[in-house]
Coordinates of C-alpha atoms and ligand atoms in Angstrom, one line a residue:
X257 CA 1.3 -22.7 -3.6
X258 CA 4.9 -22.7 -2.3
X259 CA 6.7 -19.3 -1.6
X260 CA 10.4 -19.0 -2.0
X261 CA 12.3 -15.9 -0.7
X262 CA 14.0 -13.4 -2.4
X263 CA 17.2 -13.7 -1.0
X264 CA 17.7 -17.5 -0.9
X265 CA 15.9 -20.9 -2.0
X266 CA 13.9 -21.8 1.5
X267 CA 10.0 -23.2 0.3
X268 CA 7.5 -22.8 2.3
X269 CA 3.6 -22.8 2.0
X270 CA 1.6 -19.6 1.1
X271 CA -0.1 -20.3 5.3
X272 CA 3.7 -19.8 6.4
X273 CA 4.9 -16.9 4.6
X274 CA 1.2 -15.0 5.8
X275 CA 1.7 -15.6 9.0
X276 CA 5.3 -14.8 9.4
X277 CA 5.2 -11.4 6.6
X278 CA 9.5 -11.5 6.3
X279 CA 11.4 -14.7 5.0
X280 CA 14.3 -15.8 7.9
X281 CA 16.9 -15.0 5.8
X282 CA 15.6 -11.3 5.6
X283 CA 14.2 -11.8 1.7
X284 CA 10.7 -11.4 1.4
X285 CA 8.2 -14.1 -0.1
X286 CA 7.6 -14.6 -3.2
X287 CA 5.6 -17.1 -5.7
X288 CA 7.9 -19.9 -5.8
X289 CA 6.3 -21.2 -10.0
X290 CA 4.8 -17.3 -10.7
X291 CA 0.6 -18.0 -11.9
X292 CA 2.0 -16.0 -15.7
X293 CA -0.9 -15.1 -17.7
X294 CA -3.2 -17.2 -15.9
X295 CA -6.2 -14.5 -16.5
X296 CA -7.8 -13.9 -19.3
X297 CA -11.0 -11.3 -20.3
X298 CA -13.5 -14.1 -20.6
X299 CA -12.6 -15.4 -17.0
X300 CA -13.4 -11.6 -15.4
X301 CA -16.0 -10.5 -17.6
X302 CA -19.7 -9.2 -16.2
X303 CA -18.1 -10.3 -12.8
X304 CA -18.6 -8.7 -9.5
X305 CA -15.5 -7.3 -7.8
X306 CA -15.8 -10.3 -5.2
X307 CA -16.4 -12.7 -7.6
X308 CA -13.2 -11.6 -9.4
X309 CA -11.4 -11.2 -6.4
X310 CA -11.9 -15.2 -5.5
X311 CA -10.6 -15.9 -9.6
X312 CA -7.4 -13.6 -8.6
X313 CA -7.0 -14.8 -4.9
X314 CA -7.2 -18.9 -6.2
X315 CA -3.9 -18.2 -8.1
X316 CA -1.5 -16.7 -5.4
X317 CA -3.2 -19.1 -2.4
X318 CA -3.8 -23.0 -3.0
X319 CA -4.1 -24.0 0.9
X320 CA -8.2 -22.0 1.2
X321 CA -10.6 -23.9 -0.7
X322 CA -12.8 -21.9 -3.1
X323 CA -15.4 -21.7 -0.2
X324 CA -13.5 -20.4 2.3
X325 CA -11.5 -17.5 0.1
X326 CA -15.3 -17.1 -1.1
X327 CA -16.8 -16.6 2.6
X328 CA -13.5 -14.4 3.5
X329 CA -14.1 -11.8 0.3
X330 CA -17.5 -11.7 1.2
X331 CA -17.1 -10.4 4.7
X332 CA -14.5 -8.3 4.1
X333 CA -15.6 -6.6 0.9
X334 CA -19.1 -6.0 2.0
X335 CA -20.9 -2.7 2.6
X336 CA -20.3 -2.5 6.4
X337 CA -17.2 -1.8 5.0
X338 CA -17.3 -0.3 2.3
X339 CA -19.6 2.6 0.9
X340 CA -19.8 1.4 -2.5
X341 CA -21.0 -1.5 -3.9
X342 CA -18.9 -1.2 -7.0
X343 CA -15.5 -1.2 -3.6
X344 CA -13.6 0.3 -6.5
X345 CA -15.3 3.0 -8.8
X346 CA -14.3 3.9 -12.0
X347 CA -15.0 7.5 -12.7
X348 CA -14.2 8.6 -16.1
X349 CA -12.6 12.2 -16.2
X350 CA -12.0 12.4 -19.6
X351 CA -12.2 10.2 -22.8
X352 CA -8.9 8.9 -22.0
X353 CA -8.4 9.3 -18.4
X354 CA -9.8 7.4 -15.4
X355 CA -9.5 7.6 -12.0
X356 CA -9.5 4.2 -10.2
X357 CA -10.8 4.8 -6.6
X358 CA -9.1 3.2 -4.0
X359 CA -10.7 5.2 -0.8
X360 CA -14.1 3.7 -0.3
X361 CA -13.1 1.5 2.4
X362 CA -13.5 2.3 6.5
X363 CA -10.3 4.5 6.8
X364 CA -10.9 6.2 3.9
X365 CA -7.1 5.0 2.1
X366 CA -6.2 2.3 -0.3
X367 CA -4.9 0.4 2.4
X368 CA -8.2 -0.5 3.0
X369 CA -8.0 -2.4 -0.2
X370 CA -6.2 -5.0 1.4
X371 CA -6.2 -4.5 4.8
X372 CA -10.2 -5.5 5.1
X373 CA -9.1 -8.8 3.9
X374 CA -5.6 -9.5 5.1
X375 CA -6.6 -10.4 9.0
X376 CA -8.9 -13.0 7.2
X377 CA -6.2 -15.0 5.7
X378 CA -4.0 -14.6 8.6
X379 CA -6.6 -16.1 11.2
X380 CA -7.1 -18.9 8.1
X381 CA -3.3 -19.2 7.8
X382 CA -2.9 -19.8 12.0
X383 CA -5.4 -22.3 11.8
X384 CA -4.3 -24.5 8.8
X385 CA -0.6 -23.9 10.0
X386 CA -1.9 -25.4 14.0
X387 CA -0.3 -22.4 15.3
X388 CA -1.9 -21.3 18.7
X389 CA 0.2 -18.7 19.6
X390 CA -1.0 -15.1 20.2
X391 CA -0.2 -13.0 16.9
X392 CA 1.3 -9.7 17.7
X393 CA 0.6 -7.4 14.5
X394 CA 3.5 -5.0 14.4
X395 CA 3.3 -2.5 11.8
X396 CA 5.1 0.9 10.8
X397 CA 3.2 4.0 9.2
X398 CA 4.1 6.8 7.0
X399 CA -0.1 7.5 8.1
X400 CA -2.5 5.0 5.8
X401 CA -1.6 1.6 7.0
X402 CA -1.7 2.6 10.4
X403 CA -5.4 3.2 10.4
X404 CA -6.4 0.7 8.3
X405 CA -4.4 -2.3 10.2
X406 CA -6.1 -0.9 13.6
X407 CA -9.4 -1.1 11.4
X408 CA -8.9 -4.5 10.4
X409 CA -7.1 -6.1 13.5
X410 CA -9.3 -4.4 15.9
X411 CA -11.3 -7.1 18.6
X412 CA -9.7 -10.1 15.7
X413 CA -9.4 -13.0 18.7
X414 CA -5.9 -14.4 19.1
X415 CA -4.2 -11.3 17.9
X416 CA -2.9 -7.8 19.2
X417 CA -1.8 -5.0 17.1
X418 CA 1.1 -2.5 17.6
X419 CA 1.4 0.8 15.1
X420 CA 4.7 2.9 15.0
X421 CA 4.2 6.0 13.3
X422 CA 6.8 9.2 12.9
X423 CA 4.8 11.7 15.4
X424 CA 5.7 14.8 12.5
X425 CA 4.9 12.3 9.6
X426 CA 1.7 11.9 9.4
X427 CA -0.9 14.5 8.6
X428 CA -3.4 16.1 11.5
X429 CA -6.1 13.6 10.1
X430 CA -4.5 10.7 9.8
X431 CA -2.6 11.1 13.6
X432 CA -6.2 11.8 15.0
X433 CA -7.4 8.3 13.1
X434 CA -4.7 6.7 14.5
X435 CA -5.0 8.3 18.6
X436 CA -9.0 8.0 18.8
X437 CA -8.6 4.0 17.3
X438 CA -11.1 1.9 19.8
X439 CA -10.8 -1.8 20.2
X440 CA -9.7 -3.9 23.3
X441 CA -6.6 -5.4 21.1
X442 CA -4.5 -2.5 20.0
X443 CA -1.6 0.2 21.1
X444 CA -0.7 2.8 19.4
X445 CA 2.6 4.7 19.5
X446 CA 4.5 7.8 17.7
X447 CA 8.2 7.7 17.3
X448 CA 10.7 10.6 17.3
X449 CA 11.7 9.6 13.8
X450 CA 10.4 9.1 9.9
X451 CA 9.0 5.7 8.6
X452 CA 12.2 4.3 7.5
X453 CA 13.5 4.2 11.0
X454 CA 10.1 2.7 12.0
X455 CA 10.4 0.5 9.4
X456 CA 13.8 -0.6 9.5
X457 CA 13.6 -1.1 13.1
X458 CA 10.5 -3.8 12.6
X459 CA 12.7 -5.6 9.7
X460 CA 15.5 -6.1 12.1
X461 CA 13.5 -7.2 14.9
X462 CA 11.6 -9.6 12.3
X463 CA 14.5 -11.7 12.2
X464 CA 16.1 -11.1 15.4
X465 CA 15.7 -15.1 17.0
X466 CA 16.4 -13.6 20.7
X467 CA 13.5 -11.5 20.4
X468 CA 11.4 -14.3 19.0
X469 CA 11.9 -16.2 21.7
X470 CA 11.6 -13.9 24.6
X471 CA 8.3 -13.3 23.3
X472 CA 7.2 -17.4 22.2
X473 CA 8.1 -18.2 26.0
X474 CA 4.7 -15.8 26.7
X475 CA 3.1 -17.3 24.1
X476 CA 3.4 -14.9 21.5
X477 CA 4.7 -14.5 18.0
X478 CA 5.1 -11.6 15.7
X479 CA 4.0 -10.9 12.2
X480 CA 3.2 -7.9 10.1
X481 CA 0.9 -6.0 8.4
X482 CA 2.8 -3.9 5.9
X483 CA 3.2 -4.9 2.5
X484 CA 6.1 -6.7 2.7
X485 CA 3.5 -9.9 3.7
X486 CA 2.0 -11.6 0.8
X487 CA -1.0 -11.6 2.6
X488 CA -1.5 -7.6 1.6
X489 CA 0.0 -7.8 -2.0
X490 CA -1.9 -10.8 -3.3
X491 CA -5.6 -8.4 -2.5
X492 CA -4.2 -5.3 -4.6
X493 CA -3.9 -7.1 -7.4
X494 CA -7.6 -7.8 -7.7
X495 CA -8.6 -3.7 -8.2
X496 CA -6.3 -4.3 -11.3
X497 CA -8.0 -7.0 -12.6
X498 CA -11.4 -5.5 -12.3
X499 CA -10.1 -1.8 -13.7
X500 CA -10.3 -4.3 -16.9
X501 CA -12.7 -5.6 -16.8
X502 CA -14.6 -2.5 -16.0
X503 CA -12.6 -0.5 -18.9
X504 CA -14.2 -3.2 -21.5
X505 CA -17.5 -3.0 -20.0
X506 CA -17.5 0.6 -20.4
X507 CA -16.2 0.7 -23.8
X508 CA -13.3 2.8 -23.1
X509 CA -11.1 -0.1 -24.3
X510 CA -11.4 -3.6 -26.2
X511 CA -10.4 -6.6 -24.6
X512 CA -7.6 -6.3 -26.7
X513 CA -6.3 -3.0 -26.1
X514 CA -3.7 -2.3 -23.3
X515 CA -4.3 0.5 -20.6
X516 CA -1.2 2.4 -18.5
X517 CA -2.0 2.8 -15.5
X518 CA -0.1 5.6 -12.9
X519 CA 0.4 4.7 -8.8
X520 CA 1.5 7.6 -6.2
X521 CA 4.3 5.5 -4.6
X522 CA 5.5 5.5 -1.2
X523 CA 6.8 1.5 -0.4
X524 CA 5.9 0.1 -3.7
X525 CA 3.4 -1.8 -3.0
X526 CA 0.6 -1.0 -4.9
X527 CA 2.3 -0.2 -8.1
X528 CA 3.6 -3.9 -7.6
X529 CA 0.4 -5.0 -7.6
X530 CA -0.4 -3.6 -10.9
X531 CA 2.9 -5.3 -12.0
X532 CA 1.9 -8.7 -11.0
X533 CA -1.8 -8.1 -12.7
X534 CA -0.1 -7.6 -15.5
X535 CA 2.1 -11.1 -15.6
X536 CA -0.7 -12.5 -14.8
X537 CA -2.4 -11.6 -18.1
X538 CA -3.7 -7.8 -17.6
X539 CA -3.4 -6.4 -20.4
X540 CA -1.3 -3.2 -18.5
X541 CA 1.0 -0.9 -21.1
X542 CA 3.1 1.5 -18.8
X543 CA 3.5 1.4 -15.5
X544 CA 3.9 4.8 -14.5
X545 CA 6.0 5.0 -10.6
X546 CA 4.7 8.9 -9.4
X547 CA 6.9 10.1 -6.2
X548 CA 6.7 13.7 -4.7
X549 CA 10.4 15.1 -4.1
X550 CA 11.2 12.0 -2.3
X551 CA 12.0 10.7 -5.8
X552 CA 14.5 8.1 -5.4
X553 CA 12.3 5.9 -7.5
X554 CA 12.2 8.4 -10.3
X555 CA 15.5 8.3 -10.2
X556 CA 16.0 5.0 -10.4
X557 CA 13.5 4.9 -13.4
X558 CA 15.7 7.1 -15.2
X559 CA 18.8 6.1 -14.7
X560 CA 19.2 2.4 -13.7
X561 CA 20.5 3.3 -10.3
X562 CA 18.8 3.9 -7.0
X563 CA 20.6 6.1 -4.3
X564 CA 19.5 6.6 -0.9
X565 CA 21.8 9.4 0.2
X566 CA 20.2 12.1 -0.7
X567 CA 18.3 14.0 2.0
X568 CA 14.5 13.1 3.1
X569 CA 11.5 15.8 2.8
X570 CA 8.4 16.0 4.7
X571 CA 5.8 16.6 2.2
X572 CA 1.9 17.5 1.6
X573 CA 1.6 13.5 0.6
X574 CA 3.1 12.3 3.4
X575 CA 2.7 8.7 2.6
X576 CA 4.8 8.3 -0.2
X577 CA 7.7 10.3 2.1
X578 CA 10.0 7.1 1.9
X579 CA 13.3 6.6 0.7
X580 CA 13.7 2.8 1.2
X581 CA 10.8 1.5 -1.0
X582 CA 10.6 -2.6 1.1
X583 CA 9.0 -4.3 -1.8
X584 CA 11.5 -2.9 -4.6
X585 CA 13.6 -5.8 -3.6
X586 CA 10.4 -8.1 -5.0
X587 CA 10.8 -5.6 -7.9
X588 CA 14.8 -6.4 -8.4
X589 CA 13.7 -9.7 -7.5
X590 CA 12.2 -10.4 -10.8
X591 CA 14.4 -7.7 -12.9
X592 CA 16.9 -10.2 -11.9
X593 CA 15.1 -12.9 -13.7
X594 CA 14.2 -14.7 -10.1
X595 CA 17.5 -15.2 -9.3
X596 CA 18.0 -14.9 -5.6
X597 CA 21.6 -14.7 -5.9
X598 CA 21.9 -11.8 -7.7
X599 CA 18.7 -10.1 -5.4
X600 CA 20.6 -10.6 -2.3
X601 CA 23.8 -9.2 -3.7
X602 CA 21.2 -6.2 -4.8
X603 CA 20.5 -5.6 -1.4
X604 CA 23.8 -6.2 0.5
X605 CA 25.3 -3.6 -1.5
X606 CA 22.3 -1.2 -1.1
X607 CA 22.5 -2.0 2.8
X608 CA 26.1 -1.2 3.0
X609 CA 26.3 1.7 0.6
X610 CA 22.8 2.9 0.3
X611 CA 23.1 2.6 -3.3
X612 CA 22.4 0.1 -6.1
X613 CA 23.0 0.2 -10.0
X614 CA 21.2 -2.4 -12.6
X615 CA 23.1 -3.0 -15.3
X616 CA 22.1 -1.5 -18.9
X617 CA 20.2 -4.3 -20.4
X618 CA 18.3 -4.4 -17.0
X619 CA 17.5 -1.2 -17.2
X620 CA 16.3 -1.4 -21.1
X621 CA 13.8 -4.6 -20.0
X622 CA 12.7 -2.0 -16.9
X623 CA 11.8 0.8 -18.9
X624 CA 9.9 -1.5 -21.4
X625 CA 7.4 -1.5 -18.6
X626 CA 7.8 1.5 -16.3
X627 CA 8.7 4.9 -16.0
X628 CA 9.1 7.5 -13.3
X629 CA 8.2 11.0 -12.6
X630 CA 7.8 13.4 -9.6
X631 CA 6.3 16.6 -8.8
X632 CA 6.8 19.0 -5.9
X633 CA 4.6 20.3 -3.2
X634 CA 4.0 23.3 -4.9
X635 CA 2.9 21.8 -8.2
X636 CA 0.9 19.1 -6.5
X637 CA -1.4 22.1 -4.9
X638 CA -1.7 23.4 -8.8
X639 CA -2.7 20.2 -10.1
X640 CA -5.8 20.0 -7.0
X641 CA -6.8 23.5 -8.2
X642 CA -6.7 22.9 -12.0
X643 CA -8.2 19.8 -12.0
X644 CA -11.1 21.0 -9.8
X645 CA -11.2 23.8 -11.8
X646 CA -11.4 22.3 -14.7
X647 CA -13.0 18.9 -13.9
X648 CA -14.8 19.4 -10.5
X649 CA -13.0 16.7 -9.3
X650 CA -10.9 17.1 -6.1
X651 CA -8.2 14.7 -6.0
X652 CA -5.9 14.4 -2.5
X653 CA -2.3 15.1 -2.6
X654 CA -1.3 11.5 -3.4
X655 CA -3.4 11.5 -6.3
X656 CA -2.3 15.1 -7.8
X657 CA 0.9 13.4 -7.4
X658 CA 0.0 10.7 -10.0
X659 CA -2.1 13.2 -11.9
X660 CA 1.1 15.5 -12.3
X661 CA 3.6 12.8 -13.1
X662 CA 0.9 11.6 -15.8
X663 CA 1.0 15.1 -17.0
X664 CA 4.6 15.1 -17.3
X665 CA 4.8 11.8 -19.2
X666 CA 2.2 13.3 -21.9
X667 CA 4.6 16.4 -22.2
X668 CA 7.9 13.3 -23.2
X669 CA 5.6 10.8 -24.7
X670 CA 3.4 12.4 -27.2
X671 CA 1.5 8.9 -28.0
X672 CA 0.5 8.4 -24.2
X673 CA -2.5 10.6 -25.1
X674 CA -4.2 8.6 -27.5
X675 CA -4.4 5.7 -25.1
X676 CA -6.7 5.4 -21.9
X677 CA -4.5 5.5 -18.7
X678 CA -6.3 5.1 -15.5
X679 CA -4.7 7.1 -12.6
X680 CA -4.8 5.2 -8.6
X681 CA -6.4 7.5 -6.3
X682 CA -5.0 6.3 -2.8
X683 CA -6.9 8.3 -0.4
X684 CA -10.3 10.4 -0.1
X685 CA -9.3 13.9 -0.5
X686 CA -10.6 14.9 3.4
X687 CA -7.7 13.3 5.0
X688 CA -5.9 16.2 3.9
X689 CA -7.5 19.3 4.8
X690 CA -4.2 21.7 5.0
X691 CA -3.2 20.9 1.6
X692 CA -6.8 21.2 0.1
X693 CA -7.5 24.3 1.6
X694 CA -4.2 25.9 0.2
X695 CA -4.5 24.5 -3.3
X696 CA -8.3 26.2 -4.1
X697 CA -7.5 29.0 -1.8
X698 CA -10.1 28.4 1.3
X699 CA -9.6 30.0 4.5
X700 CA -8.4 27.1 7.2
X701 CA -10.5 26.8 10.1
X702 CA -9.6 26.5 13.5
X703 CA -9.2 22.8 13.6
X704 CA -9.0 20.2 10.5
X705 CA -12.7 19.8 10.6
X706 CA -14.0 23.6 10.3
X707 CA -11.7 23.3 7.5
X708 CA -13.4 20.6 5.9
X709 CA -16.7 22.0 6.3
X710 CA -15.6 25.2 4.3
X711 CA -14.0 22.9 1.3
X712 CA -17.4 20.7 1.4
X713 CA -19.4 24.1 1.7
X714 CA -17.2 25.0 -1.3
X715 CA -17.1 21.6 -3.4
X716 CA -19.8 20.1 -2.1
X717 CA -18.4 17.0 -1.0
X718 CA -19.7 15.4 1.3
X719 CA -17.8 14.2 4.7
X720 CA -17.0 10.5 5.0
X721 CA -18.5 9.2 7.8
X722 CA -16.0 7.9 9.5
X723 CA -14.7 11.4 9.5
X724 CA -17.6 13.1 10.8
X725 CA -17.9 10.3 13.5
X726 CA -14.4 10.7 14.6
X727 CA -14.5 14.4 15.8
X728 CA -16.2 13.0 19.4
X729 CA -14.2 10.1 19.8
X730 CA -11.9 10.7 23.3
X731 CA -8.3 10.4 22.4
X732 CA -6.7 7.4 23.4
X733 CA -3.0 7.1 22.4
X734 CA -1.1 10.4 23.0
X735 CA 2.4 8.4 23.7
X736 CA 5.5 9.7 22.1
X737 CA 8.6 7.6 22.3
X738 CA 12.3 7.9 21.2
X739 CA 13.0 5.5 18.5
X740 CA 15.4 3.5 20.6
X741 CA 13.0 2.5 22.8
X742 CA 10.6 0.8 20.6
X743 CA 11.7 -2.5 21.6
X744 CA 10.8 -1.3 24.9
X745 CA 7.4 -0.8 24.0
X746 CA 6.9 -3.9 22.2
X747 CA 7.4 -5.7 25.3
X748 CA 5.4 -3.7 27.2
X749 CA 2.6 -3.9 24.9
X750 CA 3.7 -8.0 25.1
X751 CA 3.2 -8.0 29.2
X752 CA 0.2 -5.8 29.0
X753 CA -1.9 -8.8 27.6
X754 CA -0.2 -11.8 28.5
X755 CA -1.5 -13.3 31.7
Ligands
PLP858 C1 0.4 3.9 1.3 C2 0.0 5.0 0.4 C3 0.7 5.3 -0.8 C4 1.9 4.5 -1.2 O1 1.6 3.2 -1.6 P1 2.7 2.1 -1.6 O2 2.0 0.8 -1.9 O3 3.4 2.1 -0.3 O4 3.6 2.4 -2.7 C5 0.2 6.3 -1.6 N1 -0.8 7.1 -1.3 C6 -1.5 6.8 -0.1 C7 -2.6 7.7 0.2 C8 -1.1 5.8 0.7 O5 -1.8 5.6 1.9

């Protein structure tokens, strides 16, 4: 399969595009002859989530055969690392709910999702492409991706990993995670800034050439691990994929029937995911884009136009705290119609202005298929009590997030009731302890694990292990840096391992 970018005609293999994440022209890769409804129920049905994820991955990547995608999903979609053998459960809330589970993986996120597989294809990608430099993984967080990139990168030969995250942007959890993360490979650093400078930062330096080749005369090369590589979309779309198959099996919809389904949306990945499922064939109604009161996407849903000047909030789901969402541009990308021209012109004006308007038909065809809604802090903590309450189901803030924009779309579109919507729960509920413990009213305890023990004493679920075996891990990465000098820290990272 060739990949085209979204800012200009260049082809290049699928192999290329993993192992370089960002086009040169600054687009990001896309599907140069899209695989449109290339799935059908009969392909998926009474199949294993591995065995669908091979059906899924064959249609995005040409250059693996069958055998090797098949040996790749096995090892990284196997119950070392995950504690389910189902990877993603289904667990049915209510006749017409679901909630898809996304956090069964080692770092207890979605990311996990695709981050189990993603070193795979890159080490398959460096081979086929005869490249034998060193890879040097560099990756910003908003708290998830972090983790799970250390998780999956960790002792990988021939690469190194280096993860930027905003030192007040992350929750308690997700920083320990990221300070206590072992392996011989990996480096770790905070920043004295949000995600967007982290991020905009690694884009720049992506297609800076000087940089490049400072770091190929030591025998190194960059790529990336956020999801503007193909390499971590392509593996979100398979949880999609089996969410229908699962639906049928169940009998909470016929094969003919469409489902909506609602992401808590930080980058835009995963709800792009669920986009591409279903071109592929999925038979997806509404797509339903959830923000907290970073809602520029709500916004944008709304209204056509998508403004960046607006001022940036540190929430209770502090993954989704973003305000420039990288794979929207694959979003305008095909909103465009695949034109390139028009995508570019997109984002020049967005990077000059901040701001960027779709035109009304544009935003009639978008609303067809999506539509936005946010909640607040406060109302995200009501949503965890209510639905525990009422349920005994304790969601995390991300996923009261889509829980409460759901709720809001019921309250404007009466007819979403009758039909089964399945919410994305992106992260296990203990990685937020502070929130949870406010929401149903628990007294905190000293440190984020005493408070996890009262909310398990109280709901009675149970610690993740990777949770309980993190409180005596030493702390490794305590480094805080100014956001200037992450260059700086790149290279020392660079001379640290290079002989
Ligand atoms: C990353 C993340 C999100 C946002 O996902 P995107 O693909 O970036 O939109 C939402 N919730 C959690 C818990 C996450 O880790």
């Amino acid at each position: 399969m060739k990949y085209t970018s979204t800012r200009g005609d260049v082809m290049v293999d699928e192999t290329y595009a993993l192992l370089h994440g960002l086009a040169e022209d600054g687009g990001l890769y896309v599907p140069s002859t899209f695989p449109s409804n290339s799935l059908t129920y009969e392909m998926i049905a009474n199949k294993s989530y591995q065995e669908i994820a091979v059906i899924v991955l064959e249609k995005l990547f040409t250059s693996f055969s069958q055998k090797a995608l098949r040996e790749m999903v096995q090892s990284a979609y196997s119950e070392i690392n995950f504690d389910t053998s189902d990877i993603a459960p289904l667990h049915s809330l209510s006749e017409h709910v679901s909630i898809l589970e996304l956090f069964h993986g080692r770092t207890q996120a979605f990311k996990d999702m695709a981050l189990s597989l993603f070193p795979y294809l890159l080490v398959a990608a460096k081979k086929i492409e005869k490249e034998s430099k060193n890879i040097l993984i560099l990756t910003a967080t908003s708290g998830d991706t972090g983790k799970a990139a250390l998780e999956g990168f960790k002792d990988v030969e021939g690469t190194h990993i280096q993860i930027f995250y905003p030192t007040d942007g992350v929750s308690p959890m997700q920083k320990e995670q990221m300070q206590k993360q072992e392996g011989s490979n990996v480096n770790v650093t905070a920043i004295n800034g949000n995600f967007d400078d982290a991020q905009q930062f690694l884009k720049r330096l992506f297609v800076d050439e000087t940089m490049a080749d400072t770091v190929a005369q030591k025998d190194v090369m960059f790529s990336s691990a956020n999801s503007i590589n193909i390499g971590r979309l392509a593996p979100q779309i398979i949880y999609y994929v089996f969410t229908y198959a699962e639906l049928v099996s169940t009998g909470a919809i016929h094969t003919d029937e469409t489902f909506n389904v609602v992401v808590p949306t930080g980058n835009f990945g995963n709800i792009l995911a669920a986009y591409y499922a279903k071109k592929m064939g999925i038979p997806i109604g509404k797509l339903i884009c959830a923000s907290n009161q970073n809602n520029v996407l709500t916004d944008f849903f709304n209204t056509g136009t998508y403004d960046m000047n607006r001022p940036f909030y540190t929430t209770i789901s502090p993954s989704m705290d973003i305000l420039e969402s990288s794979n929207f541009e694959r979003f305008l990308y095909y909103i465009s119609g695949e034109d390139s021209e028009r995508t570019s012109f997109w984002m020049e004006t967005l990077k000059k202005t901040g701001c960027v308007s779709v035109n009304e038909d544009e935003l009639k065809r978008i609303q067809h298929d999506f539509s936005g809604a946010y909640i607040d802090d406060e109302e995200t903590k009501s949503i965890i009590d209510e639905v525990y309450n009422s349920y005994g189901y304790l969601l995390d803030p991300h996923t009261a997030v889509a829980m409460g924009a759901y709720i809001k779309e019921l309250q404007l579109h009466l007819e979403l009731e009758q039909q089964h919507t399945v919410i994305a729960a992106t992260a296990h509920p203990f990685k937020f302890p502070d929130p949870i413990c406010e929401a149903l009213h628990i007294q905190q305890g000293h440190n984020a694990y005493e408070s996890l023990e009262a909310i398990s004493a109280v709901t009675g679920v149970a610690f993740p292990k990777q949770l309980l075996e993190l409180r005596n891990k030493k702390l490794r990465f305590t480094k805080t840096i100014d956001k200037e000098a992450m260059k700086e820290e790149i290279l020392l990272f660079v001379d640290s391992f290079v002989k």
